[in-house]
Amino acid sequence: MNHLKQLYKAPVVGRNVLVAIARSLSSKVPPEPTWQEIDESKLPEPTKIDQDTIDHLERLALVDFANKEGIERLEAAIRFADQMFLVDTSGVKPMDSVLEDRELYLRDDRVTEGNCKEEILKNAGKVEEDYFVAPQGNIPLPKKEEYKR
């Protein structure tokens, strides 16, 4: 944290200078970009979205996907995410935390609290059969004509 205090006392400098200083202080950030072009032939086949999936997404998100631009954007986003299949994770332990300076331990998965249903349900405006009653959320969208590719 001392280096941050030094930066605050420094005269006003450009963003590039601050980025260079921050990179020199952190061993986690490479000095140069490390990305490489993706070999498209190694990716899985591009995902094509069918009408049932579009209908399902529209009901969940209450967003109209059934147009050419919407479907193209969705397929492009999935294609972008497909690049993660090419990441070599052999020898990499699963991450317990995003905090780099702390090591977290795995604990036993056991219940330590509970049996407080009545206390929790007191907070509800309306209760029916031990469930919170809330206004209807995902209302069905009217059925539209199917989008043709």
CSV table of C-alpha atoms in Angstrom, one decimal:
chain,number,residue,atom,x,y,z
A,1,MET,CA,0.0,0.0,0.0
A,2,ASN,CA,3.0,2.3,0.4
A,3,HIS,CA,3.3,2.6,-3.3
A,4,LEU,CA,-0.3,4.0,-3.6
A,5,LYS,CA,0.6,6.8,-1.1
A,6,GLN,CA,3.6,7.6,-3.3
A,7,LEU,CA,1.4,7.8,-6.4
A,8,TYR,CA,-1.0,10.2,-4.6
A,9,LYS,CA,1.9,12.5,-3.8
A,10,ALA,CA,3.3,12.4,-7.3
A,11,PRO,CA,2.7,15.3,-9.7
A,12,VAL,CA,-0.2,14.8,-12.1
A,13,VAL,CA,0.9,12.4,-14.9
A,14,GLY,CA,-0.7,10.8,-17.8
A,15,ARG,CA,-2.6,7.5,-17.7
A,16,ASN,CA,0.2,5.7,-19.6
A,17,VAL,CA,2.7,6.6,-16.9
A,18,LEU,CA,0.4,5.4,-14.1
A,19,VAL,CA,-0.2,2.1,-16.0
A,20,ALA,CA,3.6,1.6,-16.4
A,21,ILE,CA,4.2,2.3,-12.7
A,22,ALA,CA,1.4,-0.1,-11.6
A,23,ARG,CA,2.7,-2.8,-13.9
A,24,SER,CA,6.2,-2.5,-12.5
A,25,LEU,CA,4.9,-2.8,-9.0
A,26,SER,CA,2.8,-6.0,-9.6
A,27,SER,CA,4.4,-9.3,-10.6
A,28,LYS,CA,1.0,-10.6,-11.6
A,29,VAL,CA,0.6,-8.3,-14.6
A,30,PRO,CA,2.8,-9.2,-17.6
A,31,PRO,CA,4.7,-6.2,-19.0
A,32,GLU,CA,3.4,-6.9,-22.6
A,33,PRO,CA,0.1,-8.4,-23.8
A,34,THR,CA,0.2,-12.1,-23.9
A,35,TRP,CA,-2.8,-12.9,-26.2
A,36,GLN,CA,-2.5,-14.9,-29.3
A,37,GLU,CA,-4.7,-15.3,-32.3
A,38,ILE,CA,-7.2,-18.2,-31.9
A,39,ASP,CA,-7.1,-21.1,-34.3
A,40,GLU,CA,-10.7,-21.3,-35.3
A,41,SER,CA,-10.2,-24.9,-36.5
A,42,LYS,CA,-9.7,-26.0,-32.9
A,43,LEU,CA,-13.0,-24.6,-31.6
A,44,PRO,CA,-16.1,-26.7,-31.5
A,45,GLU,CA,-18.7,-26.3,-34.2
A,46,PRO,CA,-20.5,-22.9,-34.0
A,47,THR,CA,-23.7,-23.2,-32.0
A,48,LYS,CA,-26.9,-22.6,-33.8
A,49,ILE,CA,-29.9,-21.4,-31.7
A,50,ASP,CA,-33.1,-23.3,-32.4
A,51,GLN,CA,-36.6,-21.8,-32.0
A,52,ASP,CA,-37.3,-23.7,-28.7
A,53,THR,CA,-34.2,-22.2,-27.1
A,54,ILE,CA,-35.2,-18.7,-28.3
A,55,ASP,CA,-38.7,-19.1,-26.9
A,56,HIS,CA,-37.2,-20.3,-23.6
A,57,LEU,CA,-34.7,-17.4,-23.4
A,58,GLU,CA,-37.4,-14.9,-24.1
A,59,ARG,CA,-39.6,-16.3,-21.3
A,60,LEU,CA,-36.7,-16.2,-18.9
A,61,ALA,CA,-35.4,-12.8,-19.8
A,62,LEU,CA,-38.5,-11.1,-21.1
A,63,VAL,CA,-36.4,-9.9,-24.0
A,64,ASP,CA,-37.2,-10.3,-27.7
A,65,PHE,CA,-34.4,-12.3,-29.3
A,66,ALA,CA,-36.4,-13.5,-32.3
A,67,ASN,CA,-34.9,-11.2,-34.9
A,68,LYS,CA,-31.8,-11.7,-37.1
A,69,GLU,CA,-29.6,-9.3,-35.2
A,70,GLY,CA,-30.5,-10.7,-31.8
A,71,ILE,CA,-29.8,-14.3,-32.8
A,72,GLU,CA,-26.5,-13.3,-34.5
A,73,ARG,CA,-25.4,-11.5,-31.3
A,74,LEU,CA,-26.3,-14.5,-29.1
A,75,GLU,CA,-24.5,-16.9,-31.4
A,76,ALA,CA,-21.4,-14.6,-31.5
A,77,ALA,CA,-21.4,-14.4,-27.7
A,78,ILE,CA,-21.5,-18.2,-27.5
A,79,ARG,CA,-18.7,-18.5,-30.1
A,80,PHE,CA,-16.6,-16.0,-28.0
A,81,ALA,CA,-17.1,-18.2,-24.9
A,82,ASP,CA,-16.1,-21.3,-26.9
A,83,GLN,CA,-12.6,-20.0,-26.8
A,84,MET,CA,-12.3,-21.2,-23.2
A,85,PHE,CA,-12.2,-24.8,-24.5
A,86,LEU,CA,-8.7,-24.0,-25.8
A,87,VAL,CA,-7.3,-22.9,-22.4
A,88,ASP,CA,-4.9,-25.4,-21.0
A,89,THR,CA,-5.7,-25.8,-17.4
A,90,SER,CA,-3.6,-28.9,-16.7
A,91,GLY,CA,-1.7,-28.6,-13.5
A,92,VAL,CA,-3.8,-25.6,-12.4
A,93,LYS,CA,-5.5,-26.1,-9.0
A,94,PRO,CA,-9.1,-24.9,-8.7
A,95,MET,CA,-9.3,-21.4,-7.3
A,96,ASP,CA,-10.7,-21.0,-3.8
A,97,SER,CA,-10.8,-17.2,-3.9
A,98,VAL,CA,-10.1,-14.3,-6.3
A,99,LEU,CA,-8.1,-12.7,-3.5
A,100,GLU,CA,-4.5,-13.3,-4.5
A,101,ASP,CA,-3.0,-12.5,-1.1
A,102,ARG,CA,-5.1,-14.8,0.9
A,103,GLU,CA,-5.2,-18.6,1.1
A,104,LEU,CA,-8.6,-20.0,1.9
A,105,TYR,CA,-9.2,-23.4,3.3
A,106,LEU,CA,-12.0,-25.8,2.4
A,107,ARG,CA,-14.4,-26.5,5.3
A,108,ASP,CA,-16.7,-29.4,5.9
A,109,ASP,CA,-20.1,-28.8,4.3
A,110,ARG,CA,-22.4,-29.1,7.3
A,111,VAL,CA,-25.4,-27.2,8.6
A,112,THR,CA,-24.6,-25.0,11.5
A,113,GLU,CA,-27.8,-23.0,11.7
A,114,GLY,CA,-31.4,-23.6,10.8
A,115,ASN,CA,-34.8,-24.6,12.1
A,116,CYS,CA,-35.9,-20.9,12.0
A,117,LYS,CA,-38.7,-21.2,9.4
A,118,GLU,CA,-41.3,-19.3,11.6
A,119,GLU,CA,-38.8,-16.5,12.3
A,120,ILE,CA,-38.0,-16.1,8.6
A,121,LEU,CA,-41.7,-16.2,7.5
A,122,LYS,CA,-42.5,-13.4,9.9
A,123,ASN,CA,-40.7,-11.1,7.4
A,124,ALA,CA,-43.1,-12.0,4.5
A,125,GLY,CA,-45.9,-9.7,3.6
A,126,LYS,CA,-48.0,-12.8,2.6
A,127,VAL,CA,-47.5,-16.5,3.3
A,128,GLU,CA,-49.2,-19.5,1.8
A,129,GLU,CA,-48.4,-23.1,2.9
A,130,ASP,CA,-45.0,-22.0,4.4
A,131,TYR,CA,-44.0,-20.2,1.2
A,132,PHE,CA,-43.5,-16.5,0.5
A,133,VAL,CA,-46.2,-15.1,-1.9
A,134,ALA,CA,-44.8,-12.6,-4.4
A,135,PRO,CA,-46.3,-11.0,-7.5
A,136,GLN,CA,-46.1,-13.0,-10.6
A,137,GLY,CA,-42.7,-12.5,-12.3
A,138,ASN,CA,-42.0,-14.2,-15.6
A,139,ILE,CA,-45.3,-13.8,-17.3
A,140,PRO,CA,-45.6,-15.7,-20.6
A,141,LEU,CA,-44.9,-13.7,-23.7
A,142,PRO,CA,-47.5,-13.9,-26.4
A,143,LYS,CA,-46.6,-16.5,-29.0
A,144,LYS,CA,-45.2,-14.9,-32.1
A,145,GLU,CA,-44.6,-16.2,-35.6
A,146,GLU,CA,-41.4,-18.3,-35.8
A,147,TYR,CA,-38.3,-16.6,-37.0
A,148,LYS,CA,-36.9,-18.0,-40.3
A,149,ARG,CA,-33.2,-17.9,-40.9
